[in-house]
mmCIF file of C-alpha atoms in Angstrom:
data_model
loop_
_atom_site.group_PDB
_atom_site.id
_atom_site.type_symbol
_atom_site.label_atom_id
_atom_site.label_comp_id
_atom_site.label_asym_id
_atom_site.label_seq_id
_atom_site.Cartn_x
_atom_site.Cartn_y
_atom_site.Cartn_z
ATOM 1 C CA UNK A 4 -0.059 0.046 -0.119
ATOM 2 C CA UNK A 5 3.098 2.433 -0.272
ATOM 3 C CA UNK A 6 1.340 4.081 -3.354
ATOM 4 C CA UNK A 7 -1.047 5.585 -1.190
ATOM 5 C CA UNK A 8 1.341 7.482 1.247
ATOM 6 C CA UNK A 9 1.728 10.388 -1.137
ATOM 7 C CA UNK A 10 -1.995 10.539 -1.233
ATOM 8 C CA UNK A 11 -2.078 11.087 2.582
ATOM 9 C CA UNK A 12 0.379 13.729 2.746
ATOM 10 C CA UNK A 13 -1.742 16.854 1.744
ATOM 11 C CA UNK A 14 -3.980 15.660 4.547
ATOM 12 C CA UNK A 15 -0.971 15.355 7.122
ATOM 13 C CA UNK A 16 0.083 18.850 6.020
ATOM 14 C CA UNK A 17 -3.109 20.362 6.448
ATOM 15 C CA UNK A 18 -3.302 18.352 10.157
ATOM 16 C CA UNK A 19 0.048 19.986 10.761
ATOM 17 C CA UNK A 20 -1.264 23.652 9.777
ATOM 18 C CA UNK A 21 -4.543 22.914 11.797
ATOM 19 C CA UNK A 22 -2.376 22.159 15.087
ATOM 20 C CA UNK A 23 -0.101 25.420 14.628
ATOM 21 C CA UNK A 24 -2.714 27.989 13.652
ATOM 22 C CA UNK A 25 -6.279 26.366 13.640
ATOM 23 C CA UNK A 26 -8.171 29.453 13.406
ATOM 24 C CA UNK A 27 -6.216 31.011 10.600
ATOM 25 C CA UNK A 28 -6.386 27.604 8.822
ATOM 26 C CA UNK A 29 -10.121 27.482 9.137
ATOM 27 C CA UNK A 30 -10.593 31.021 7.830
ATOM 28 C CA UNK A 31 -8.391 30.542 4.942
ATOM 29 C CA UNK A 32 -10.060 26.962 3.983
ATOM 30 C CA UNK A 33 -13.708 28.420 4.560
ATOM 31 C CA UNK A 34 -12.784 31.273 2.244
ATOM 32 C CA UNK A 35 -11.742 29.048 -0.471
ATOM 33 C CA UNK A 36 -14.898 26.936 0.139
ATOM 34 C CA UNK A 37 -17.244 29.524 -0.318
ATOM 35 C CA UNK A 38 -15.296 31.169 -3.205
ATOM 36 C CA UNK A 39 -15.452 27.893 -5.247
ATOM 37 C CA UNK A 40 -19.134 27.118 -4.198
ATOM 38 C CA UNK A 41 -20.660 30.558 -5.222
ATOM 39 C CA UNK A 42 -18.148 30.252 -8.462
ATOM 40 C CA UNK A 43 -19.706 27.101 -9.212
ATOM 41 C CA UNK A 44 -23.467 28.040 -8.581
ATOM 42 C CA UNK A 45 -22.888 31.137 -10.696
ATOM 43 C CA UNK A 46 -21.476 29.138 -13.574
ATOM 44 C CA UNK A 47 -23.536 26.062 -13.312
ATOM 45 C CA UNK A 48 -27.134 28.066 -12.460
ATOM 46 C CA UNK A 49 -27.019 31.092 -14.701
ATOM 47 C CA UNK A 50 -25.686 32.093 -18.334
ATOM 48 C CA UNK A 51 -25.222 35.696 -16.850
ATOM 49 C CA UNK A 52 -21.450 36.745 -16.787
ATOM 50 C CA UNK A 53 -19.371 36.173 -13.042
ATOM 51 C CA UNK A 54 -20.786 38.937 -10.478
ATOM 52 C CA UNK A 55 -17.950 39.862 -8.574
ATOM 53 C CA UNK A 56 -20.193 41.569 -5.866
ATOM 54 C CA UNK A 57 -21.904 38.349 -5.640
ATOM 55 C CA UNK A 58 -18.609 36.366 -4.935
ATOM 56 C CA UNK A 59 -17.568 38.936 -2.237
ATOM 57 C CA UNK A 60 -20.903 38.393 -0.379
ATOM 58 C CA UNK A 61 -20.113 34.962 -0.078
ATOM 59 C CA UNK A 62 -16.513 35.337 1.129
ATOM 60 C CA UNK A 63 -17.848 37.923 3.562
ATOM 61 C CA UNK A 64 -20.412 35.544 4.931
ATOM 62 C CA UNK A 65 -18.068 32.415 5.046
ATOM 63 C CA UNK A 66 -15.319 34.539 6.894
ATOM 64 C CA UNK A 67 -17.561 35.894 9.581
ATOM 65 C CA UNK A 68 -18.988 32.197 10.073
ATOM 66 C CA UNK A 69 -15.730 30.166 9.965
ATOM 67 C CA UNK A 70 -14.792 30.191 13.529
ATOM 68 C CA UNK A 71 -18.310 29.943 15.333
ATOM 69 C CA UNK A 72 -18.620 26.801 12.624
ATOM 70 C CA UNK A 73 -15.226 25.566 13.772
ATOM 71 C CA UNK A 74 -16.083 25.852 17.441
ATOM 72 C CA UNK A 75 -19.277 24.331 16.970
ATOM 73 C CA UNK A 76 -17.998 21.186 15.452
ATOM 74 C CA UNK A 77 -15.000 20.992 17.948
ATOM 75 C CA UNK A 78 -17.790 20.817 20.588
ATOM 76 C CA UNK A 79 -19.953 18.307 18.907
ATOM 77 C CA UNK A 80 -16.798 15.881 18.458
ATOM 78 C CA UNK A 81 -15.921 16.620 22.489
ATOM 79 C CA UNK A 82 -19.380 16.027 23.553
ATOM 80 C CA UNK A 83 -22.117 13.179 23.350
ATOM 81 C CA UNK A 84 -19.595 10.422 23.315
ATOM 82 C CA UNK A 85 -21.249 7.370 24.624
ATOM 83 C CA UNK A 86 -19.911 3.506 25.142
ATOM 84 C CA UNK A 87 -22.329 2.867 22.259
ATOM 85 C CA UNK A 88 -20.933 4.352 18.853
ATOM 86 C CA UNK A 89 -24.042 4.130 17.108
ATOM 87 C CA UNK A 90 -25.810 6.056 19.830
ATOM 88 C CA UNK A 91 -22.871 8.947 20.071
ATOM 89 C CA UNK A 92 -23.238 9.330 15.917
ATOM 90 C CA UNK A 93 -27.120 9.122 16.092
ATOM 91 C CA UNK A 94 -26.988 12.020 18.898
ATOM 92 C CA UNK A 95 -24.529 14.172 17.146
ATOM 93 C CA UNK A 96 -26.694 14.219 13.678
ATOM 94 C CA UNK A 97 -29.647 14.644 15.335
ATOM 95 C CA UNK A 98 -28.290 17.708 17.550
ATOM 96 C CA UNK A 99 -26.284 19.069 14.639
ATOM 97 C CA UNK A 100 -29.474 19.032 12.332
ATOM 98 C CA UNK A 101 -31.955 20.240 14.725
ATOM 99 C CA UNK A 102 -29.995 23.176 16.113
ATOM 100 C CA UNK A 103 -27.111 23.961 13.824
ATOM 101 C CA UNK A 104 -28.291 23.574 10.368
ATOM 102 C CA UNK A 105 -31.485 25.753 10.742
ATOM 103 C CA UNK A 106 -29.682 28.378 12.433
ATOM 104 C CA UNK A 107 -26.558 28.547 9.902
ATOM 105 C CA UNK A 108 -29.309 28.377 7.033
ATOM 106 C CA UNK A 109 -31.084 31.396 8.420
ATOM 107 C CA UNK A 110 -27.855 32.990 9.109
ATOM 108 C CA UNK A 111 -26.578 32.446 5.319
ATOM 109 C CA UNK A 112 -29.508 33.431 3.543
ATOM 110 C CA UNK A 113 -30.539 36.202 5.543
ATOM 111 C CA UNK A 114 -27.053 37.892 5.057
ATOM 112 C CA UNK A 115 -27.228 37.138 1.502
ATOM 113 C CA UNK A 116 -30.468 39.368 1.291
ATOM 114 C CA UNK A 117 -28.945 42.151 3.659
ATOM 115 C CA UNK A 118 -25.611 42.403 1.998
ATOM 116 C CA UNK A 119 -27.599 42.666 -1.471
ATOM 117 C CA UNK A 120 -29.528 45.575 0.093
ATOM 118 C CA UNK A 121 -32.835 44.080 0.823
ATOM 119 C CA UNK A 122 -34.891 45.353 3.355
ATOM 120 C CA UNK A 123 -35.483 43.594 6.492
ATOM 121 C CA UNK A 124 -39.088 42.456 5.327
ATOM 122 C CA UNK A 125 -37.595 41.442 2.291
ATOM 123 C CA UNK A 126 -35.001 39.579 4.269
ATOM 124 C CA UNK A 127 -37.522 37.852 6.402
ATOM 125 C CA UNK A 128 -39.286 36.697 3.169
ATOM 126 C CA UNK A 129 -35.918 35.480 1.663
ATOM 127 C CA UNK A 130 -35.370 33.352 4.791
ATOM 128 C CA UNK A 131 -38.896 31.831 4.641
ATOM 129 C CA UNK A 132 -38.769 31.036 1.028
ATOM 130 C CA UNK A 133 -35.165 29.210 1.396
ATOM 131 C CA UNK A 134 -34.428 27.840 4.789
ATOM 132 C CA UNK A 135 -37.232 25.087 5.234
ATOM 133 C CA UNK A 136 -36.532 23.518 1.668
ATOM 134 C CA UNK A 137 -32.476 23.996 2.544
ATOM 135 C CA UNK A 138 -33.100 22.291 5.796
ATOM 136 C CA UNK A 139 -35.150 19.719 4.292
ATOM 137 C CA UNK A 140 -32.567 18.834 1.785
ATOM 138 C CA UNK A 141 -29.817 18.738 4.311
ATOM 139 C CA UNK A 142 -31.208 15.765 5.798
ATOM 140 C CA UNK A 143 -30.218 13.919 2.372
ATOM 141 C CA UNK A 144 -26.663 14.770 2.836
ATOM 142 C CA UNK A 145 -25.107 15.738 6.089
ATOM 143 C CA UNK A 146 -26.104 13.109 8.279
ATOM 144 C CA UNK A 147 -24.143 10.688 6.218
ATOM 145 C CA UNK A 148 -21.205 13.030 6.250
ATOM 146 C CA UNK A 149 -21.176 13.528 10.018
ATOM 147 C CA UNK A 150 -21.745 9.539 10.291
ATOM 148 C CA UNK A 151 -18.505 9.114 8.077
ATOM 149 C CA UNK A 152 -16.486 11.786 9.601
ATOM 150 C CA UNK A 153 -16.931 10.944 13.013
ATOM 151 C CA UNK A 154 -16.454 7.067 12.283
ATOM 152 C CA UNK A 155 -13.633 7.115 9.738
ATOM 153 C CA UNK A 156 -11.781 10.521 9.766
ATOM 154 C CA UNK A 157 -8.961 11.741 12.196
ATOM 155 C CA UNK A 158 -10.306 14.521 14.293
ATOM 156 C CA UNK A 159 -7.662 17.054 12.503
ATOM 157 C CA UNK A 160 -8.668 16.081 8.886
ATOM 158 C CA UNK A 161 -12.639 16.081 9.964
ATOM 159 C CA UNK A 162 -12.810 19.861 8.884
ATOM 160 C CA UNK A 163 -11.046 19.386 5.384
ATOM 161 C CA UNK A 164 -13.155 16.407 4.553
ATOM 162 C CA UNK A 165 -16.237 18.351 5.291
ATOM 163 C CA UNK A 166 -14.771 21.299 3.480
ATOM 164 C CA UNK A 167 -14.622 19.292 0.281
ATOM 165 C CA UNK A 168 -18.376 18.037 0.699
ATOM 166 C CA UNK A 169 -19.350 21.802 1.568
ATOM 167 C CA UNK A 170 -18.247 22.875 -1.881
ATOM 168 C CA UNK A 171 -20.909 20.935 -3.284
ATOM 169 C CA UNK A 172 -23.317 22.194 -0.771
ATOM 170 C CA UNK A 173 -22.247 25.843 -0.887
ATOM 171 C CA UNK A 174 -23.130 25.383 -4.534
ATOM 172 C CA UNK A 175 -26.525 24.233 -3.834
ATOM 173 C CA UNK A 176 -27.073 26.857 -1.224
ATOM 174 C CA UNK A 177 -25.702 29.889 -3.629
ATOM 175 C CA UNK A 178 -28.206 28.278 -6.082
ATOM 176 C CA UNK A 179 -31.158 28.266 -4.031
ATOM 177 C CA UNK A 180 -30.259 32.060 -3.232
ATOM 178 C CA UNK A 181 -30.156 32.910 -6.672
ATOM 179 C CA UNK A 182 -33.319 31.333 -7.536
ATOM 180 C CA UNK A 183 -35.092 32.938 -4.457
ATOM 181 C CA UNK A 184 -33.559 36.271 -5.482
ATOM 182 C CA UNK A 185 -34.796 35.914 -9.231
ATOM 183 C CA UNK A 186 -38.473 35.045 -7.879
ATOM 184 C CA UNK A 187 -38.331 38.163 -5.787
ATOM 185 C CA UNK A 188 -37.157 40.277 -8.684
ATOM 186 C CA UNK A 189 -40.223 38.880 -10.816
ATOM 187 C CA UNK A 190 -42.710 39.365 -8.128
ATOM 188 C CA UNK A 191 -41.546 43.111 -7.880
ATOM 189 C CA UNK A 192 -41.659 43.259 -11.740
ATOM 190 C CA UNK A 193 -45.108 42.138 -11.769
ATOM 191 C CA UNK A 194 -46.485 44.235 -8.763
ATOM 192 C CA UNK A 195 -44.961 47.312 -10.698
ATOM 193 C CA UNK A 196 -46.687 46.510 -14.007
ATOM 194 C CA UNK A 197 -50.202 46.193 -12.109
ATOM 195 C CA UNK A 198 -49.760 49.182 -10.193
ATOM 196 C CA UNK A 199 -52.191 51.949 -11.221
ATOM 197 C CA UNK A 200 -50.989 54.788 -13.261
ATOM 198 C CA UNK A 201 -52.255 58.143 -11.952
ATOM 199 C CA UNK A 202 -53.031 60.277 -14.878
ATOM 200 C CA UNK A 203 -51.509 63.954 -14.571
ATOM 201 C CA UNK A 204 -54.088 66.468 -13.414
ATOM 202 C CA UNK A 205 -55.788 68.666 -16.184
ATOM 203 C CA UNK A 206 -57.396 71.310 -13.598
ATOM 204 C CA UNK A 207 -56.513 74.858 -14.421
ATOM 205 C CA UNK A 208 -54.938 76.661 -11.565
ATOM 206 C CA UNK A 209 -57.088 78.695 -9.636
ATOM 207 C CA UNK A 210 -57.014 82.642 -10.536
#
């Protein structure tokens, strides 16, 4: 199995970086993940030219959340560890899906809306339109990722493993956000078209 050793070296190097500077490693990794996720979403979901402002919003959102996310998963790894491995994994999955996922998705879509200049009412509607469906779809992916990670992946490599998966997930979230934005723009256009047009007054000015 000597051929596999070179493949392990990038993970070992990442683990060493994680040990030396965990916060900076998490921040830089998260920025790469969010950039690639948004880039992929823009290229896959739209024929429009790349929008740098949308990419910048993704980087801001990822940068702010990187350390809290890291802290959360460290907490999850250090708690709910029972004698039964199955019980431990099941508990971590349920807690993560029940608390972290809806909170994070609310943050993600809310920030996307606010940073794009939407009002609080529009942001509320964006969250209503996107969080339930994204939370529902997260059950199709993240429980399996969490179970595999806490079963087979060493602690120092769990973040990079999840990060690789997260590129695809961020692509989906960015795509979902783009679709919600397009639907909101379409509704606004229809509302503007239906608005009554007030004819200019033809009354003569009083003498």
